Amino acid sequence: MVQIGYTMMTEQAGPRELVGHVVRAEEVGFDFSVTSDHYFPWLRAQGHSPYAWSVLGAAAQATSRIPLMTYVTCPTFRYHPAVVAQKAATVQLLSEGRFRLGLGSGENLNEHVVGGGWPSVDVRHEMLQEAVEIIRALFEGGHVNHRGTHFDVESARLWDVPDSPPPIGIAVSGERSCKLAGEHADLLIATEPKQGLLESFDRHGGSGKPRVGQLPVSYDPDRDAAIKRAHAQFRWFGSGWKVNSELPHPDSFEAATQFVTPDDVAESIPCGDDPDAFVAAVRPYAEAGFTEIALVQIGGETQPAFLDWSEKTLLPALREALGGS
């Protein structure tokens, strides 16, 4: 049973619009939702980046069924892990148990704003592991004192603790992050349908745990318009994690992707309104072993049309092909 999710892409819509979109996603039958947590958009053409946690609080009150999840929050630079624990516990209470805390080692694009520098990936993984340990300790409800390599916590306690703490997901891109996720996460997060990532996760303790993937799509009855929009807003997507995590500004992504063509984008992102093309793009995730796949419709202004089409055409096609709920 593969679940199909909807992405509130904070880089491409304002806060009120995002909440309206997830309300409609619940109505049309998406199984879950995820939310990006950015300070900058990837490219200027996307044009937005509201505070994800305010959006999540509003979404928790505006919806009643659809699960919510950060995809993903970096708990090590802009946010101290003790603050992330408080935010996550609060959203879990507001949503009445529908929240999952997706975590990752972050991107320079968002984390540079606090002026703390951008260390090597090994250091970022050390920081992430320590942050997860702090967050889990606070979820237990007692006072936490911590003197660590990267973080200190001074007699912290969460005063509003949910009966069931939010499950923690960790984003993976290679062996080191898969080991971290297998040992410390309740679920895996990835943006590429690589079976090797899931096998590594399993080897390190992740066997039987959910694994959540994500895929950009560009619905439009005019396929040329869909390709043009995908190129304008999502040509960064194929650059790979080693590039995407290091560049510090949307202008950096503009420069790094200046030679990516619309045809290049159309080869990797399904564009148009042929449901078979969308099913074909989602299928590798299911075949690799992902249990949940979140779709990102490109273009904030196109969400209503995409959601209507999903209800009538896309979700039935995906569930017929992949055995979803």
Short mmCIF file of C-alpha atoms in Angstrom, two decimals:
data_model
loop_
_atom_site.label_atom_id
_atom_site.label_comp_id
_atom_site.label_asym_id
_atom_site.label_seq_id
_atom_site.Cartn_x
_atom_site.Cartn_y
_atom_site.Cartn_z
CA MET A 1 0.00 0.00 0.00
CA VAL A 2 1.70 3.18 -1.23
CA GLN A 3 0.46 6.47 0.22
CA ILE A 4 0.42 9.61 -1.93
CA GLY A 5 1.17 12.93 -0.28
CA TYR A 6 0.90 16.62 -1.04
CA THR A 7 3.70 19.17 -0.52
CA MET A 8 3.16 22.64 0.88
CA MET A 9 6.12 24.20 -0.90
CA THR A 10 6.84 27.29 1.16
CA GLU A 11 9.20 28.63 -1.51
CA GLN A 12 6.40 29.16 -4.01
CA ALA A 13 3.35 30.44 -2.11
CA GLY A 14 2.44 32.77 0.73
CA PRO A 15 1.27 31.55 4.14
CA ARG A 16 -2.49 31.97 3.69
CA GLU A 17 -2.34 30.31 0.28
CA LEU A 18 -0.37 27.36 1.67
CA VAL A 19 -2.98 26.71 4.33
CA GLY A 20 -5.75 26.90 1.77
CA HIS A 21 -3.90 24.45 -0.45
CA VAL A 22 -3.50 21.82 2.26
CA VAL A 23 -7.15 22.17 3.24
CA ARG A 24 -8.07 21.38 -0.34
CA ALA A 25 -5.50 18.55 -0.46
CA GLU A 26 -7.29 16.97 2.49
CA GLU A 27 -10.64 17.37 0.75
CA VAL A 28 -9.51 15.74 -2.50
CA GLY A 29 -8.06 12.73 -0.70
CA PHE A 30 -4.28 13.03 -0.39
CA ASP A 31 -3.04 10.61 2.26
CA PHE A 32 -0.59 12.97 3.99
CA SER A 33 1.17 16.30 3.59
CA VAL A 34 4.70 17.60 4.01
CA THR A 35 6.04 21.15 4.38
CA SER A 36 9.40 22.58 3.39
CA ASP A 37 11.15 24.80 5.97
CA HIS A 38 13.18 27.49 4.20
CA TYR A 39 14.47 31.00 4.76
CA PHE A 40 15.13 31.57 1.04
CA PRO A 41 13.54 30.20 -2.13
CA TRP A 42 15.84 28.15 -4.35
CA LEU A 43 15.36 30.58 -7.25
CA ARG A 44 14.00 34.12 -7.34
CA ALA A 45 11.22 32.98 -9.69
CA GLN A 46 9.65 30.98 -6.84
CA GLY A 47 9.23 34.20 -4.91
CA HIS A 48 8.26 33.16 -1.37
CA SER A 49 9.50 31.76 1.92
CA PRO A 50 7.16 32.27 4.89
CA TYR A 51 7.88 30.79 8.31
CA ALA A 52 6.94 27.12 8.01
CA TRP A 53 6.05 26.62 11.69
CA SER A 54 3.41 29.35 11.67
CA VAL A 55 1.96 27.76 8.55
CA LEU A 56 1.94 24.36 10.29
CA GLY A 57 0.08 25.76 13.30
CA ALA A 58 -2.56 27.28 11.06
CA ALA A 59 -2.78 24.11 8.96
CA ALA A 60 -3.24 22.00 12.10
CA GLN A 61 -6.30 24.05 13.02
CA ALA A 62 -7.70 24.29 9.49
CA THR A 63 -7.56 20.55 8.77
CA SER A 64 -8.86 17.53 10.65
CA ARG A 65 -7.50 14.38 9.00
CA ILE A 66 -4.43 14.89 6.86
CA PRO A 67 -1.06 14.18 8.56
CA LEU A 68 1.49 17.01 8.65
CA MET A 69 5.27 16.79 8.47
CA THR A 70 8.35 18.97 8.06
CA TYR A 71 10.32 18.00 4.95
CA VAL A 72 12.73 18.97 6.39
CA THR A 73 13.78 21.13 9.33
CA CYS A 74 17.44 21.69 10.12
CA PRO A 75 17.71 21.64 13.96
CA THR A 76 21.31 22.84 14.20
CA PHE A 77 21.83 26.40 12.88
CA ARG A 78 18.81 28.71 12.56
CA TYR A 79 17.09 26.71 15.31
CA HIS A 80 18.52 25.30 18.51
CA PRO A 81 17.35 21.69 19.02
CA ALA A 82 15.65 22.61 22.32
CA VAL A 83 13.48 25.09 20.41
CA VAL A 84 12.74 22.56 17.68
CA ALA A 85 11.54 20.13 20.35
CA GLN A 86 9.15 22.75 21.75
CA LYS A 87 7.81 23.63 18.29
CA ALA A 88 7.31 20.01 17.31
CA ALA A 89 5.56 19.11 20.56
CA THR A 90 3.23 22.08 20.14
CA VAL A 91 2.29 21.19 16.56
CA GLN A 92 1.69 17.59 17.66
CA LEU A 93 -0.77 18.86 20.27
CA LEU A 94 -2.46 21.29 17.88
CA SER A 95 -2.87 18.59 15.24
CA GLU A 96 -4.01 15.98 17.77
CA GLY A 97 -1.26 13.56 16.91
CA ARG A 98 -0.98 14.11 13.14
CA PHE A 99 2.54 15.56 13.07
CA ARG A 100 5.89 14.02 12.16
CA LEU A 101 9.17 15.84 12.61
CA GLY A 102 11.35 15.51 9.53
CA LEU A 103 14.95 16.56 10.16
CA GLY A 104 18.04 17.01 8.03
CA SER A 105 21.56 18.41 8.13
CA GLY A 106 20.41 21.51 6.24
CA GLU A 107 21.37 23.69 3.30
CA ASN A 108 23.68 26.67 3.34
CA LEU A 109 20.93 28.52 1.44
CA ASN A 110 18.86 28.77 4.61
CA GLU A 111 21.26 28.38 7.50
CA HIS A 112 23.88 30.99 6.55
CA VAL A 113 21.56 33.80 7.69
CA VAL A 114 22.55 33.44 11.37
CA GLY A 115 26.24 33.92 10.55
CA GLY A 116 27.51 30.70 12.09
CA GLY A 117 29.51 29.51 9.09
CA TRP A 118 28.97 26.32 7.13
CA PRO A 119 31.10 23.41 8.34
CA SER A 120 31.93 20.19 6.50
CA VAL A 121 29.25 17.55 6.01
CA ASP A 122 30.84 15.30 8.65
CA VAL A 123 30.48 18.04 11.25
CA ARG A 124 26.91 18.73 10.13
CA HIS A 125 26.04 15.07 10.64
CA GLU A 126 27.62 15.12 14.11
CA MET A 127 25.50 18.15 14.94
CA LEU A 128 22.34 16.48 13.62
CA GLN A 129 22.89 13.36 15.71
CA GLU A 130 23.44 15.41 18.86
CA ALA A 131 20.35 17.50 18.08
CA VAL A 132 18.18 14.40 17.69
CA GLU A 133 19.37 13.09 21.04
CA ILE A 134 18.43 16.40 22.71
CA ILE A 135 15.01 16.50 21.04
CA ARG A 136 14.19 12.94 22.08
CA ALA A 137 15.26 13.63 25.65
CA LEU A 138 12.97 16.66 25.82
CA PHE A 139 10.06 14.69 24.36
CA GLU A 140 10.26 12.47 27.45
CA GLY A 141 9.02 15.39 29.55
CA GLY A 142 11.71 15.79 32.20
CA HIS A 143 14.38 18.41 32.77
CA VAL A 144 17.29 18.13 30.35
CA ASN A 145 20.83 19.32 30.98
CA HIS A 146 23.29 18.71 28.20
CA ARG A 147 26.94 19.58 27.67
CA GLY A 148 27.84 18.36 24.23
CA THR A 149 30.33 18.85 21.45
CA HIS A 150 28.09 21.28 19.59
CA PHE A 151 25.18 22.20 21.89
CA ASP A 152 24.48 23.08 25.49
CA VAL A 153 21.09 22.77 27.15
CA GLU A 154 20.55 24.37 30.54
CA SER A 155 17.75 22.84 32.63
CA ALA A 156 15.24 22.75 29.77
CA ARG A 157 11.82 21.18 29.99
CA LEU A 158 8.77 21.03 27.73
CA TRP A 159 5.69 21.96 29.75
CA ASP A 160 3.20 20.87 27.09
CA VAL A 161 4.15 17.36 26.03
CA PRO A 162 1.95 15.18 23.80
CA ASP A 163 1.11 11.68 25.00
CA SER A 164 2.70 10.37 21.81
CA PRO A 165 5.75 12.39 20.73
CA PRO A 166 6.10 13.16 17.03
CA PRO A 167 7.91 10.42 15.13
CA ILE A 168 11.28 11.65 13.87
CA GLY A 169 12.37 11.27 10.26
CA ILE A 170 15.88 11.90 8.99
CA ALA A 171 16.75 12.88 5.42
CA VAL A 172 19.38 10.72 3.73
CA SER A 173 21.61 11.06 0.70
CA GLY A 174 24.50 8.66 1.36
CA GLU A 175 25.93 5.99 3.64
CA ARG A 176 26.68 8.27 6.59
CA SER A 177 23.20 9.78 6.72
CA CYS A 178 21.60 6.35 6.20
CA LYS A 179 23.50 5.06 9.23
CA LEU A 180 22.35 8.05 11.25
CA ALA A 181 18.75 7.53 10.16
CA GLY A 182 18.81 3.78 10.77
CA GLU A 183 20.11 4.23 14.31
CA HIS A 184 18.19 7.36 15.37
CA ALA A 185 15.08 7.87 13.21
CA ASP A 186 11.58 6.44 13.12
CA LEU A 187 11.41 6.88 9.36
CA LEU A 188 13.59 7.70 6.36
CA ILE A 189 13.27 10.73 4.07
CA ALA A 190 14.80 10.91 0.58
CA THR A 191 14.29 12.80 -2.67
CA GLU A 192 15.76 10.19 -5.01
CA PRO A 193 14.36 6.70 -5.74
CA LYS A 194 17.63 4.95 -4.96
CA GLN A 195 17.09 1.46 -3.59
CA GLY A 196 20.62 1.50 -2.19
CA LEU A 197 19.65 4.22 0.28
CA LEU A 198 16.85 2.05 1.63
CA GLU A 199 19.09 -1.01 1.82
CA SER A 200 21.66 0.97 3.79
CA PHE A 201 18.91 2.28 6.08
CA ASP A 202 17.79 -1.30 6.70
CA ARG A 203 21.33 -2.48 7.48
CA HIS A 204 21.65 0.16 10.19
CA GLY A 205 18.38 -0.58 11.96
CA GLY A 206 15.71 0.89 9.70
CA SER A 207 14.08 -2.36 8.60
CA GLY A 208 10.30 -2.15 8.76
CA LYS A 209 10.21 1.62 9.27
CA PRO A 210 8.41 3.97 6.86
CA ARG A 211 10.34 5.63 4.07
CA VAL A 212 9.03 8.84 2.52
CA GLY A 213 10.05 10.07 -0.93
CA GLN A 214 9.29 13.26 -2.83
CA LEU A 215 8.85 14.05 -6.51
CA PRO A 216 8.29 17.36 -8.35
CA VAL A 217 5.58 17.40 -11.02
CA SER A 218 4.27 20.12 -13.32
CA TYR A 219 0.61 19.71 -14.21
CA ASP A 220 -0.88 21.92 -16.91
CA PRO A 221 -3.23 21.17 -19.82
CA ASP A 222 -0.67 23.07 -21.91
CA ARG A 223 2.45 20.89 -21.74
CA ASP A 224 4.70 23.63 -23.09
CA ALA A 225 3.53 25.94 -20.29
CA ALA A 226 4.17 23.18 -17.77
CA ILE A 227 7.73 22.71 -19.05
CA LYS A 228 8.39 26.46 -19.09
CA ARG A 229 7.22 26.79 -15.48
CA ALA A 230 9.21 23.77 -14.33
CA HIS A 231 12.35 25.17 -15.95
CA ALA A 232 11.83 28.63 -14.45
CA GLN A 233 11.25 27.37 -10.90
CA PHE A 234 12.72 23.88 -10.54
CA ARG A 235 15.76 23.52 -12.77
CA TRP A 236 17.90 23.40 -9.59
CA PHE A 237 16.34 20.10 -8.54
CA GLY A 238 18.64 17.85 -10.56
CA SER A 239 21.87 19.37 -9.26
CA GLY A 240 22.28 16.77 -6.53
CA TRP A 241 22.56 17.06 -2.79
CA LYS A 242 26.30 17.85 -2.73
CA VAL A 243 25.62 20.99 -4.76
CA ASN A 244 22.24 21.93 -3.33
CA SER A 245 23.44 21.81 0.27
CA GLU A 246 26.43 24.08 -0.32
CA LEU A 247 25.25 27.07 -2.39
CA PRO A 248 24.41 30.11 -0.23
CA HIS A 249 21.90 32.20 -2.21
CA PRO A 250 19.23 32.00 -4.93
CA ASP A 251 21.60 33.88 -7.22
CA SER A 252 24.10 31.04 -6.74
CA PHE A 253 21.49 28.59 -7.96
CA GLU A 254 20.72 30.87 -10.90
CA ALA A 255 24.38 30.74 -11.92
CA ALA A 256 24.79 27.01 -11.28
CA THR A 257 21.77 26.14 -13.45
CA GLN A 258 22.19 28.67 -16.28
CA PHE A 259 22.93 25.97 -18.84
CA VAL A 260 20.05 23.65 -17.85
CA THR A 261 17.55 23.64 -20.71
CA PRO A 262 13.78 23.18 -20.67
CA ASP A 263 14.29 19.83 -22.41
CA ASP A 264 16.63 18.75 -19.61
CA VAL A 265 13.95 19.53 -17.05
CA ALA A 266 11.21 17.79 -19.06
CA GLU A 267 13.26 14.60 -19.06
CA SER A 268 13.32 14.41 -15.26
CA ILE A 269 10.01 16.03 -14.23
CA PRO A 270 6.63 14.87 -15.59
CA CYS A 271 4.98 17.81 -17.35
CA GLY A 272 1.50 18.20 -18.83
CA ASP A 273 -1.74 16.40 -18.07
CA ASP A 274 -1.09 12.79 -19.09
CA PRO A 275 -1.64 10.76 -15.89
CA ASP A 276 0.36 7.86 -17.33
CA ALA A 277 3.48 10.05 -17.40
CA PHE A 278 2.97 10.97 -13.75
CA VAL A 279 2.43 7.32 -12.79
CA ALA A 280 5.62 6.39 -14.64
CA ALA A 281 7.56 9.01 -12.70
CA VAL A 282 6.21 7.85 -9.33
CA ARG A 283 6.64 4.13 -10.01
CA PRO A 284 10.45 3.98 -9.40
CA TYR A 285 9.89 5.17 -5.82
CA ALA A 286 7.36 2.42 -5.18
CA GLU A 287 9.58 -0.19 -6.81
CA ALA A 288 12.57 0.93 -4.72
CA GLY A 289 10.55 0.36 -1.55
CA PHE A 290 9.22 3.78 -0.57
CA THR A 291 6.00 3.49 1.42
CA GLU A 292 4.97 7.13 0.96
CA ILE A 293 5.56 9.53 -1.94
CA ALA A 294 4.87 13.26 -1.68
CA LEU A 295 4.20 15.18 -4.89
CA VAL A 296 5.33 18.79 -5.39
CA GLN A 297 3.20 20.62 -7.92
CA ILE A 298 5.40 23.36 -9.37
CA GLY A 299 3.96 26.87 -9.32
CA GLY A 300 2.05 28.39 -6.44
CA GLU A 301 -0.73 29.78 -8.64
CA THR A 302 -1.36 26.35 -10.22
CA GLN A 303 -2.25 24.54 -7.01
CA PRO A 304 -6.07 24.80 -7.26
CA ALA A 305 -6.14 23.38 -10.79
CA PHE A 306 -3.66 20.65 -9.84
CA LEU A 307 -5.70 19.66 -6.79
CA ASP A 308 -8.92 19.46 -8.82
CA TRP A 309 -7.17 17.32 -11.44
CA SER A 310 -5.67 15.13 -8.71
CA GLU A 311 -9.09 14.40 -7.27
CA LYS A 312 -10.64 13.46 -10.60
CA THR A 313 -7.72 11.92 -12.47
CA LEU A 314 -4.30 11.62 -10.86
CA LEU A 315 -5.03 10.04 -7.47
CA PRO A 316 -7.32 7.36 -8.95
CA ALA A 317 -4.65 6.56 -11.58
CA LEU A 318 -1.86 6.33 -9.01
CA ARG A 319 -3.88 4.13 -6.67
CA GLU A 320 -4.91 1.82 -9.46
CA ALA A 321 -1.31 1.48 -10.63
CA LEU A 322 0.45 1.36 -7.25
CA GLY A 323 -2.09 -0.10 -4.88
CA GLY A 324 -2.49 2.97 -2.69
CA SER A 325 -5.23 3.56 -0.14
#
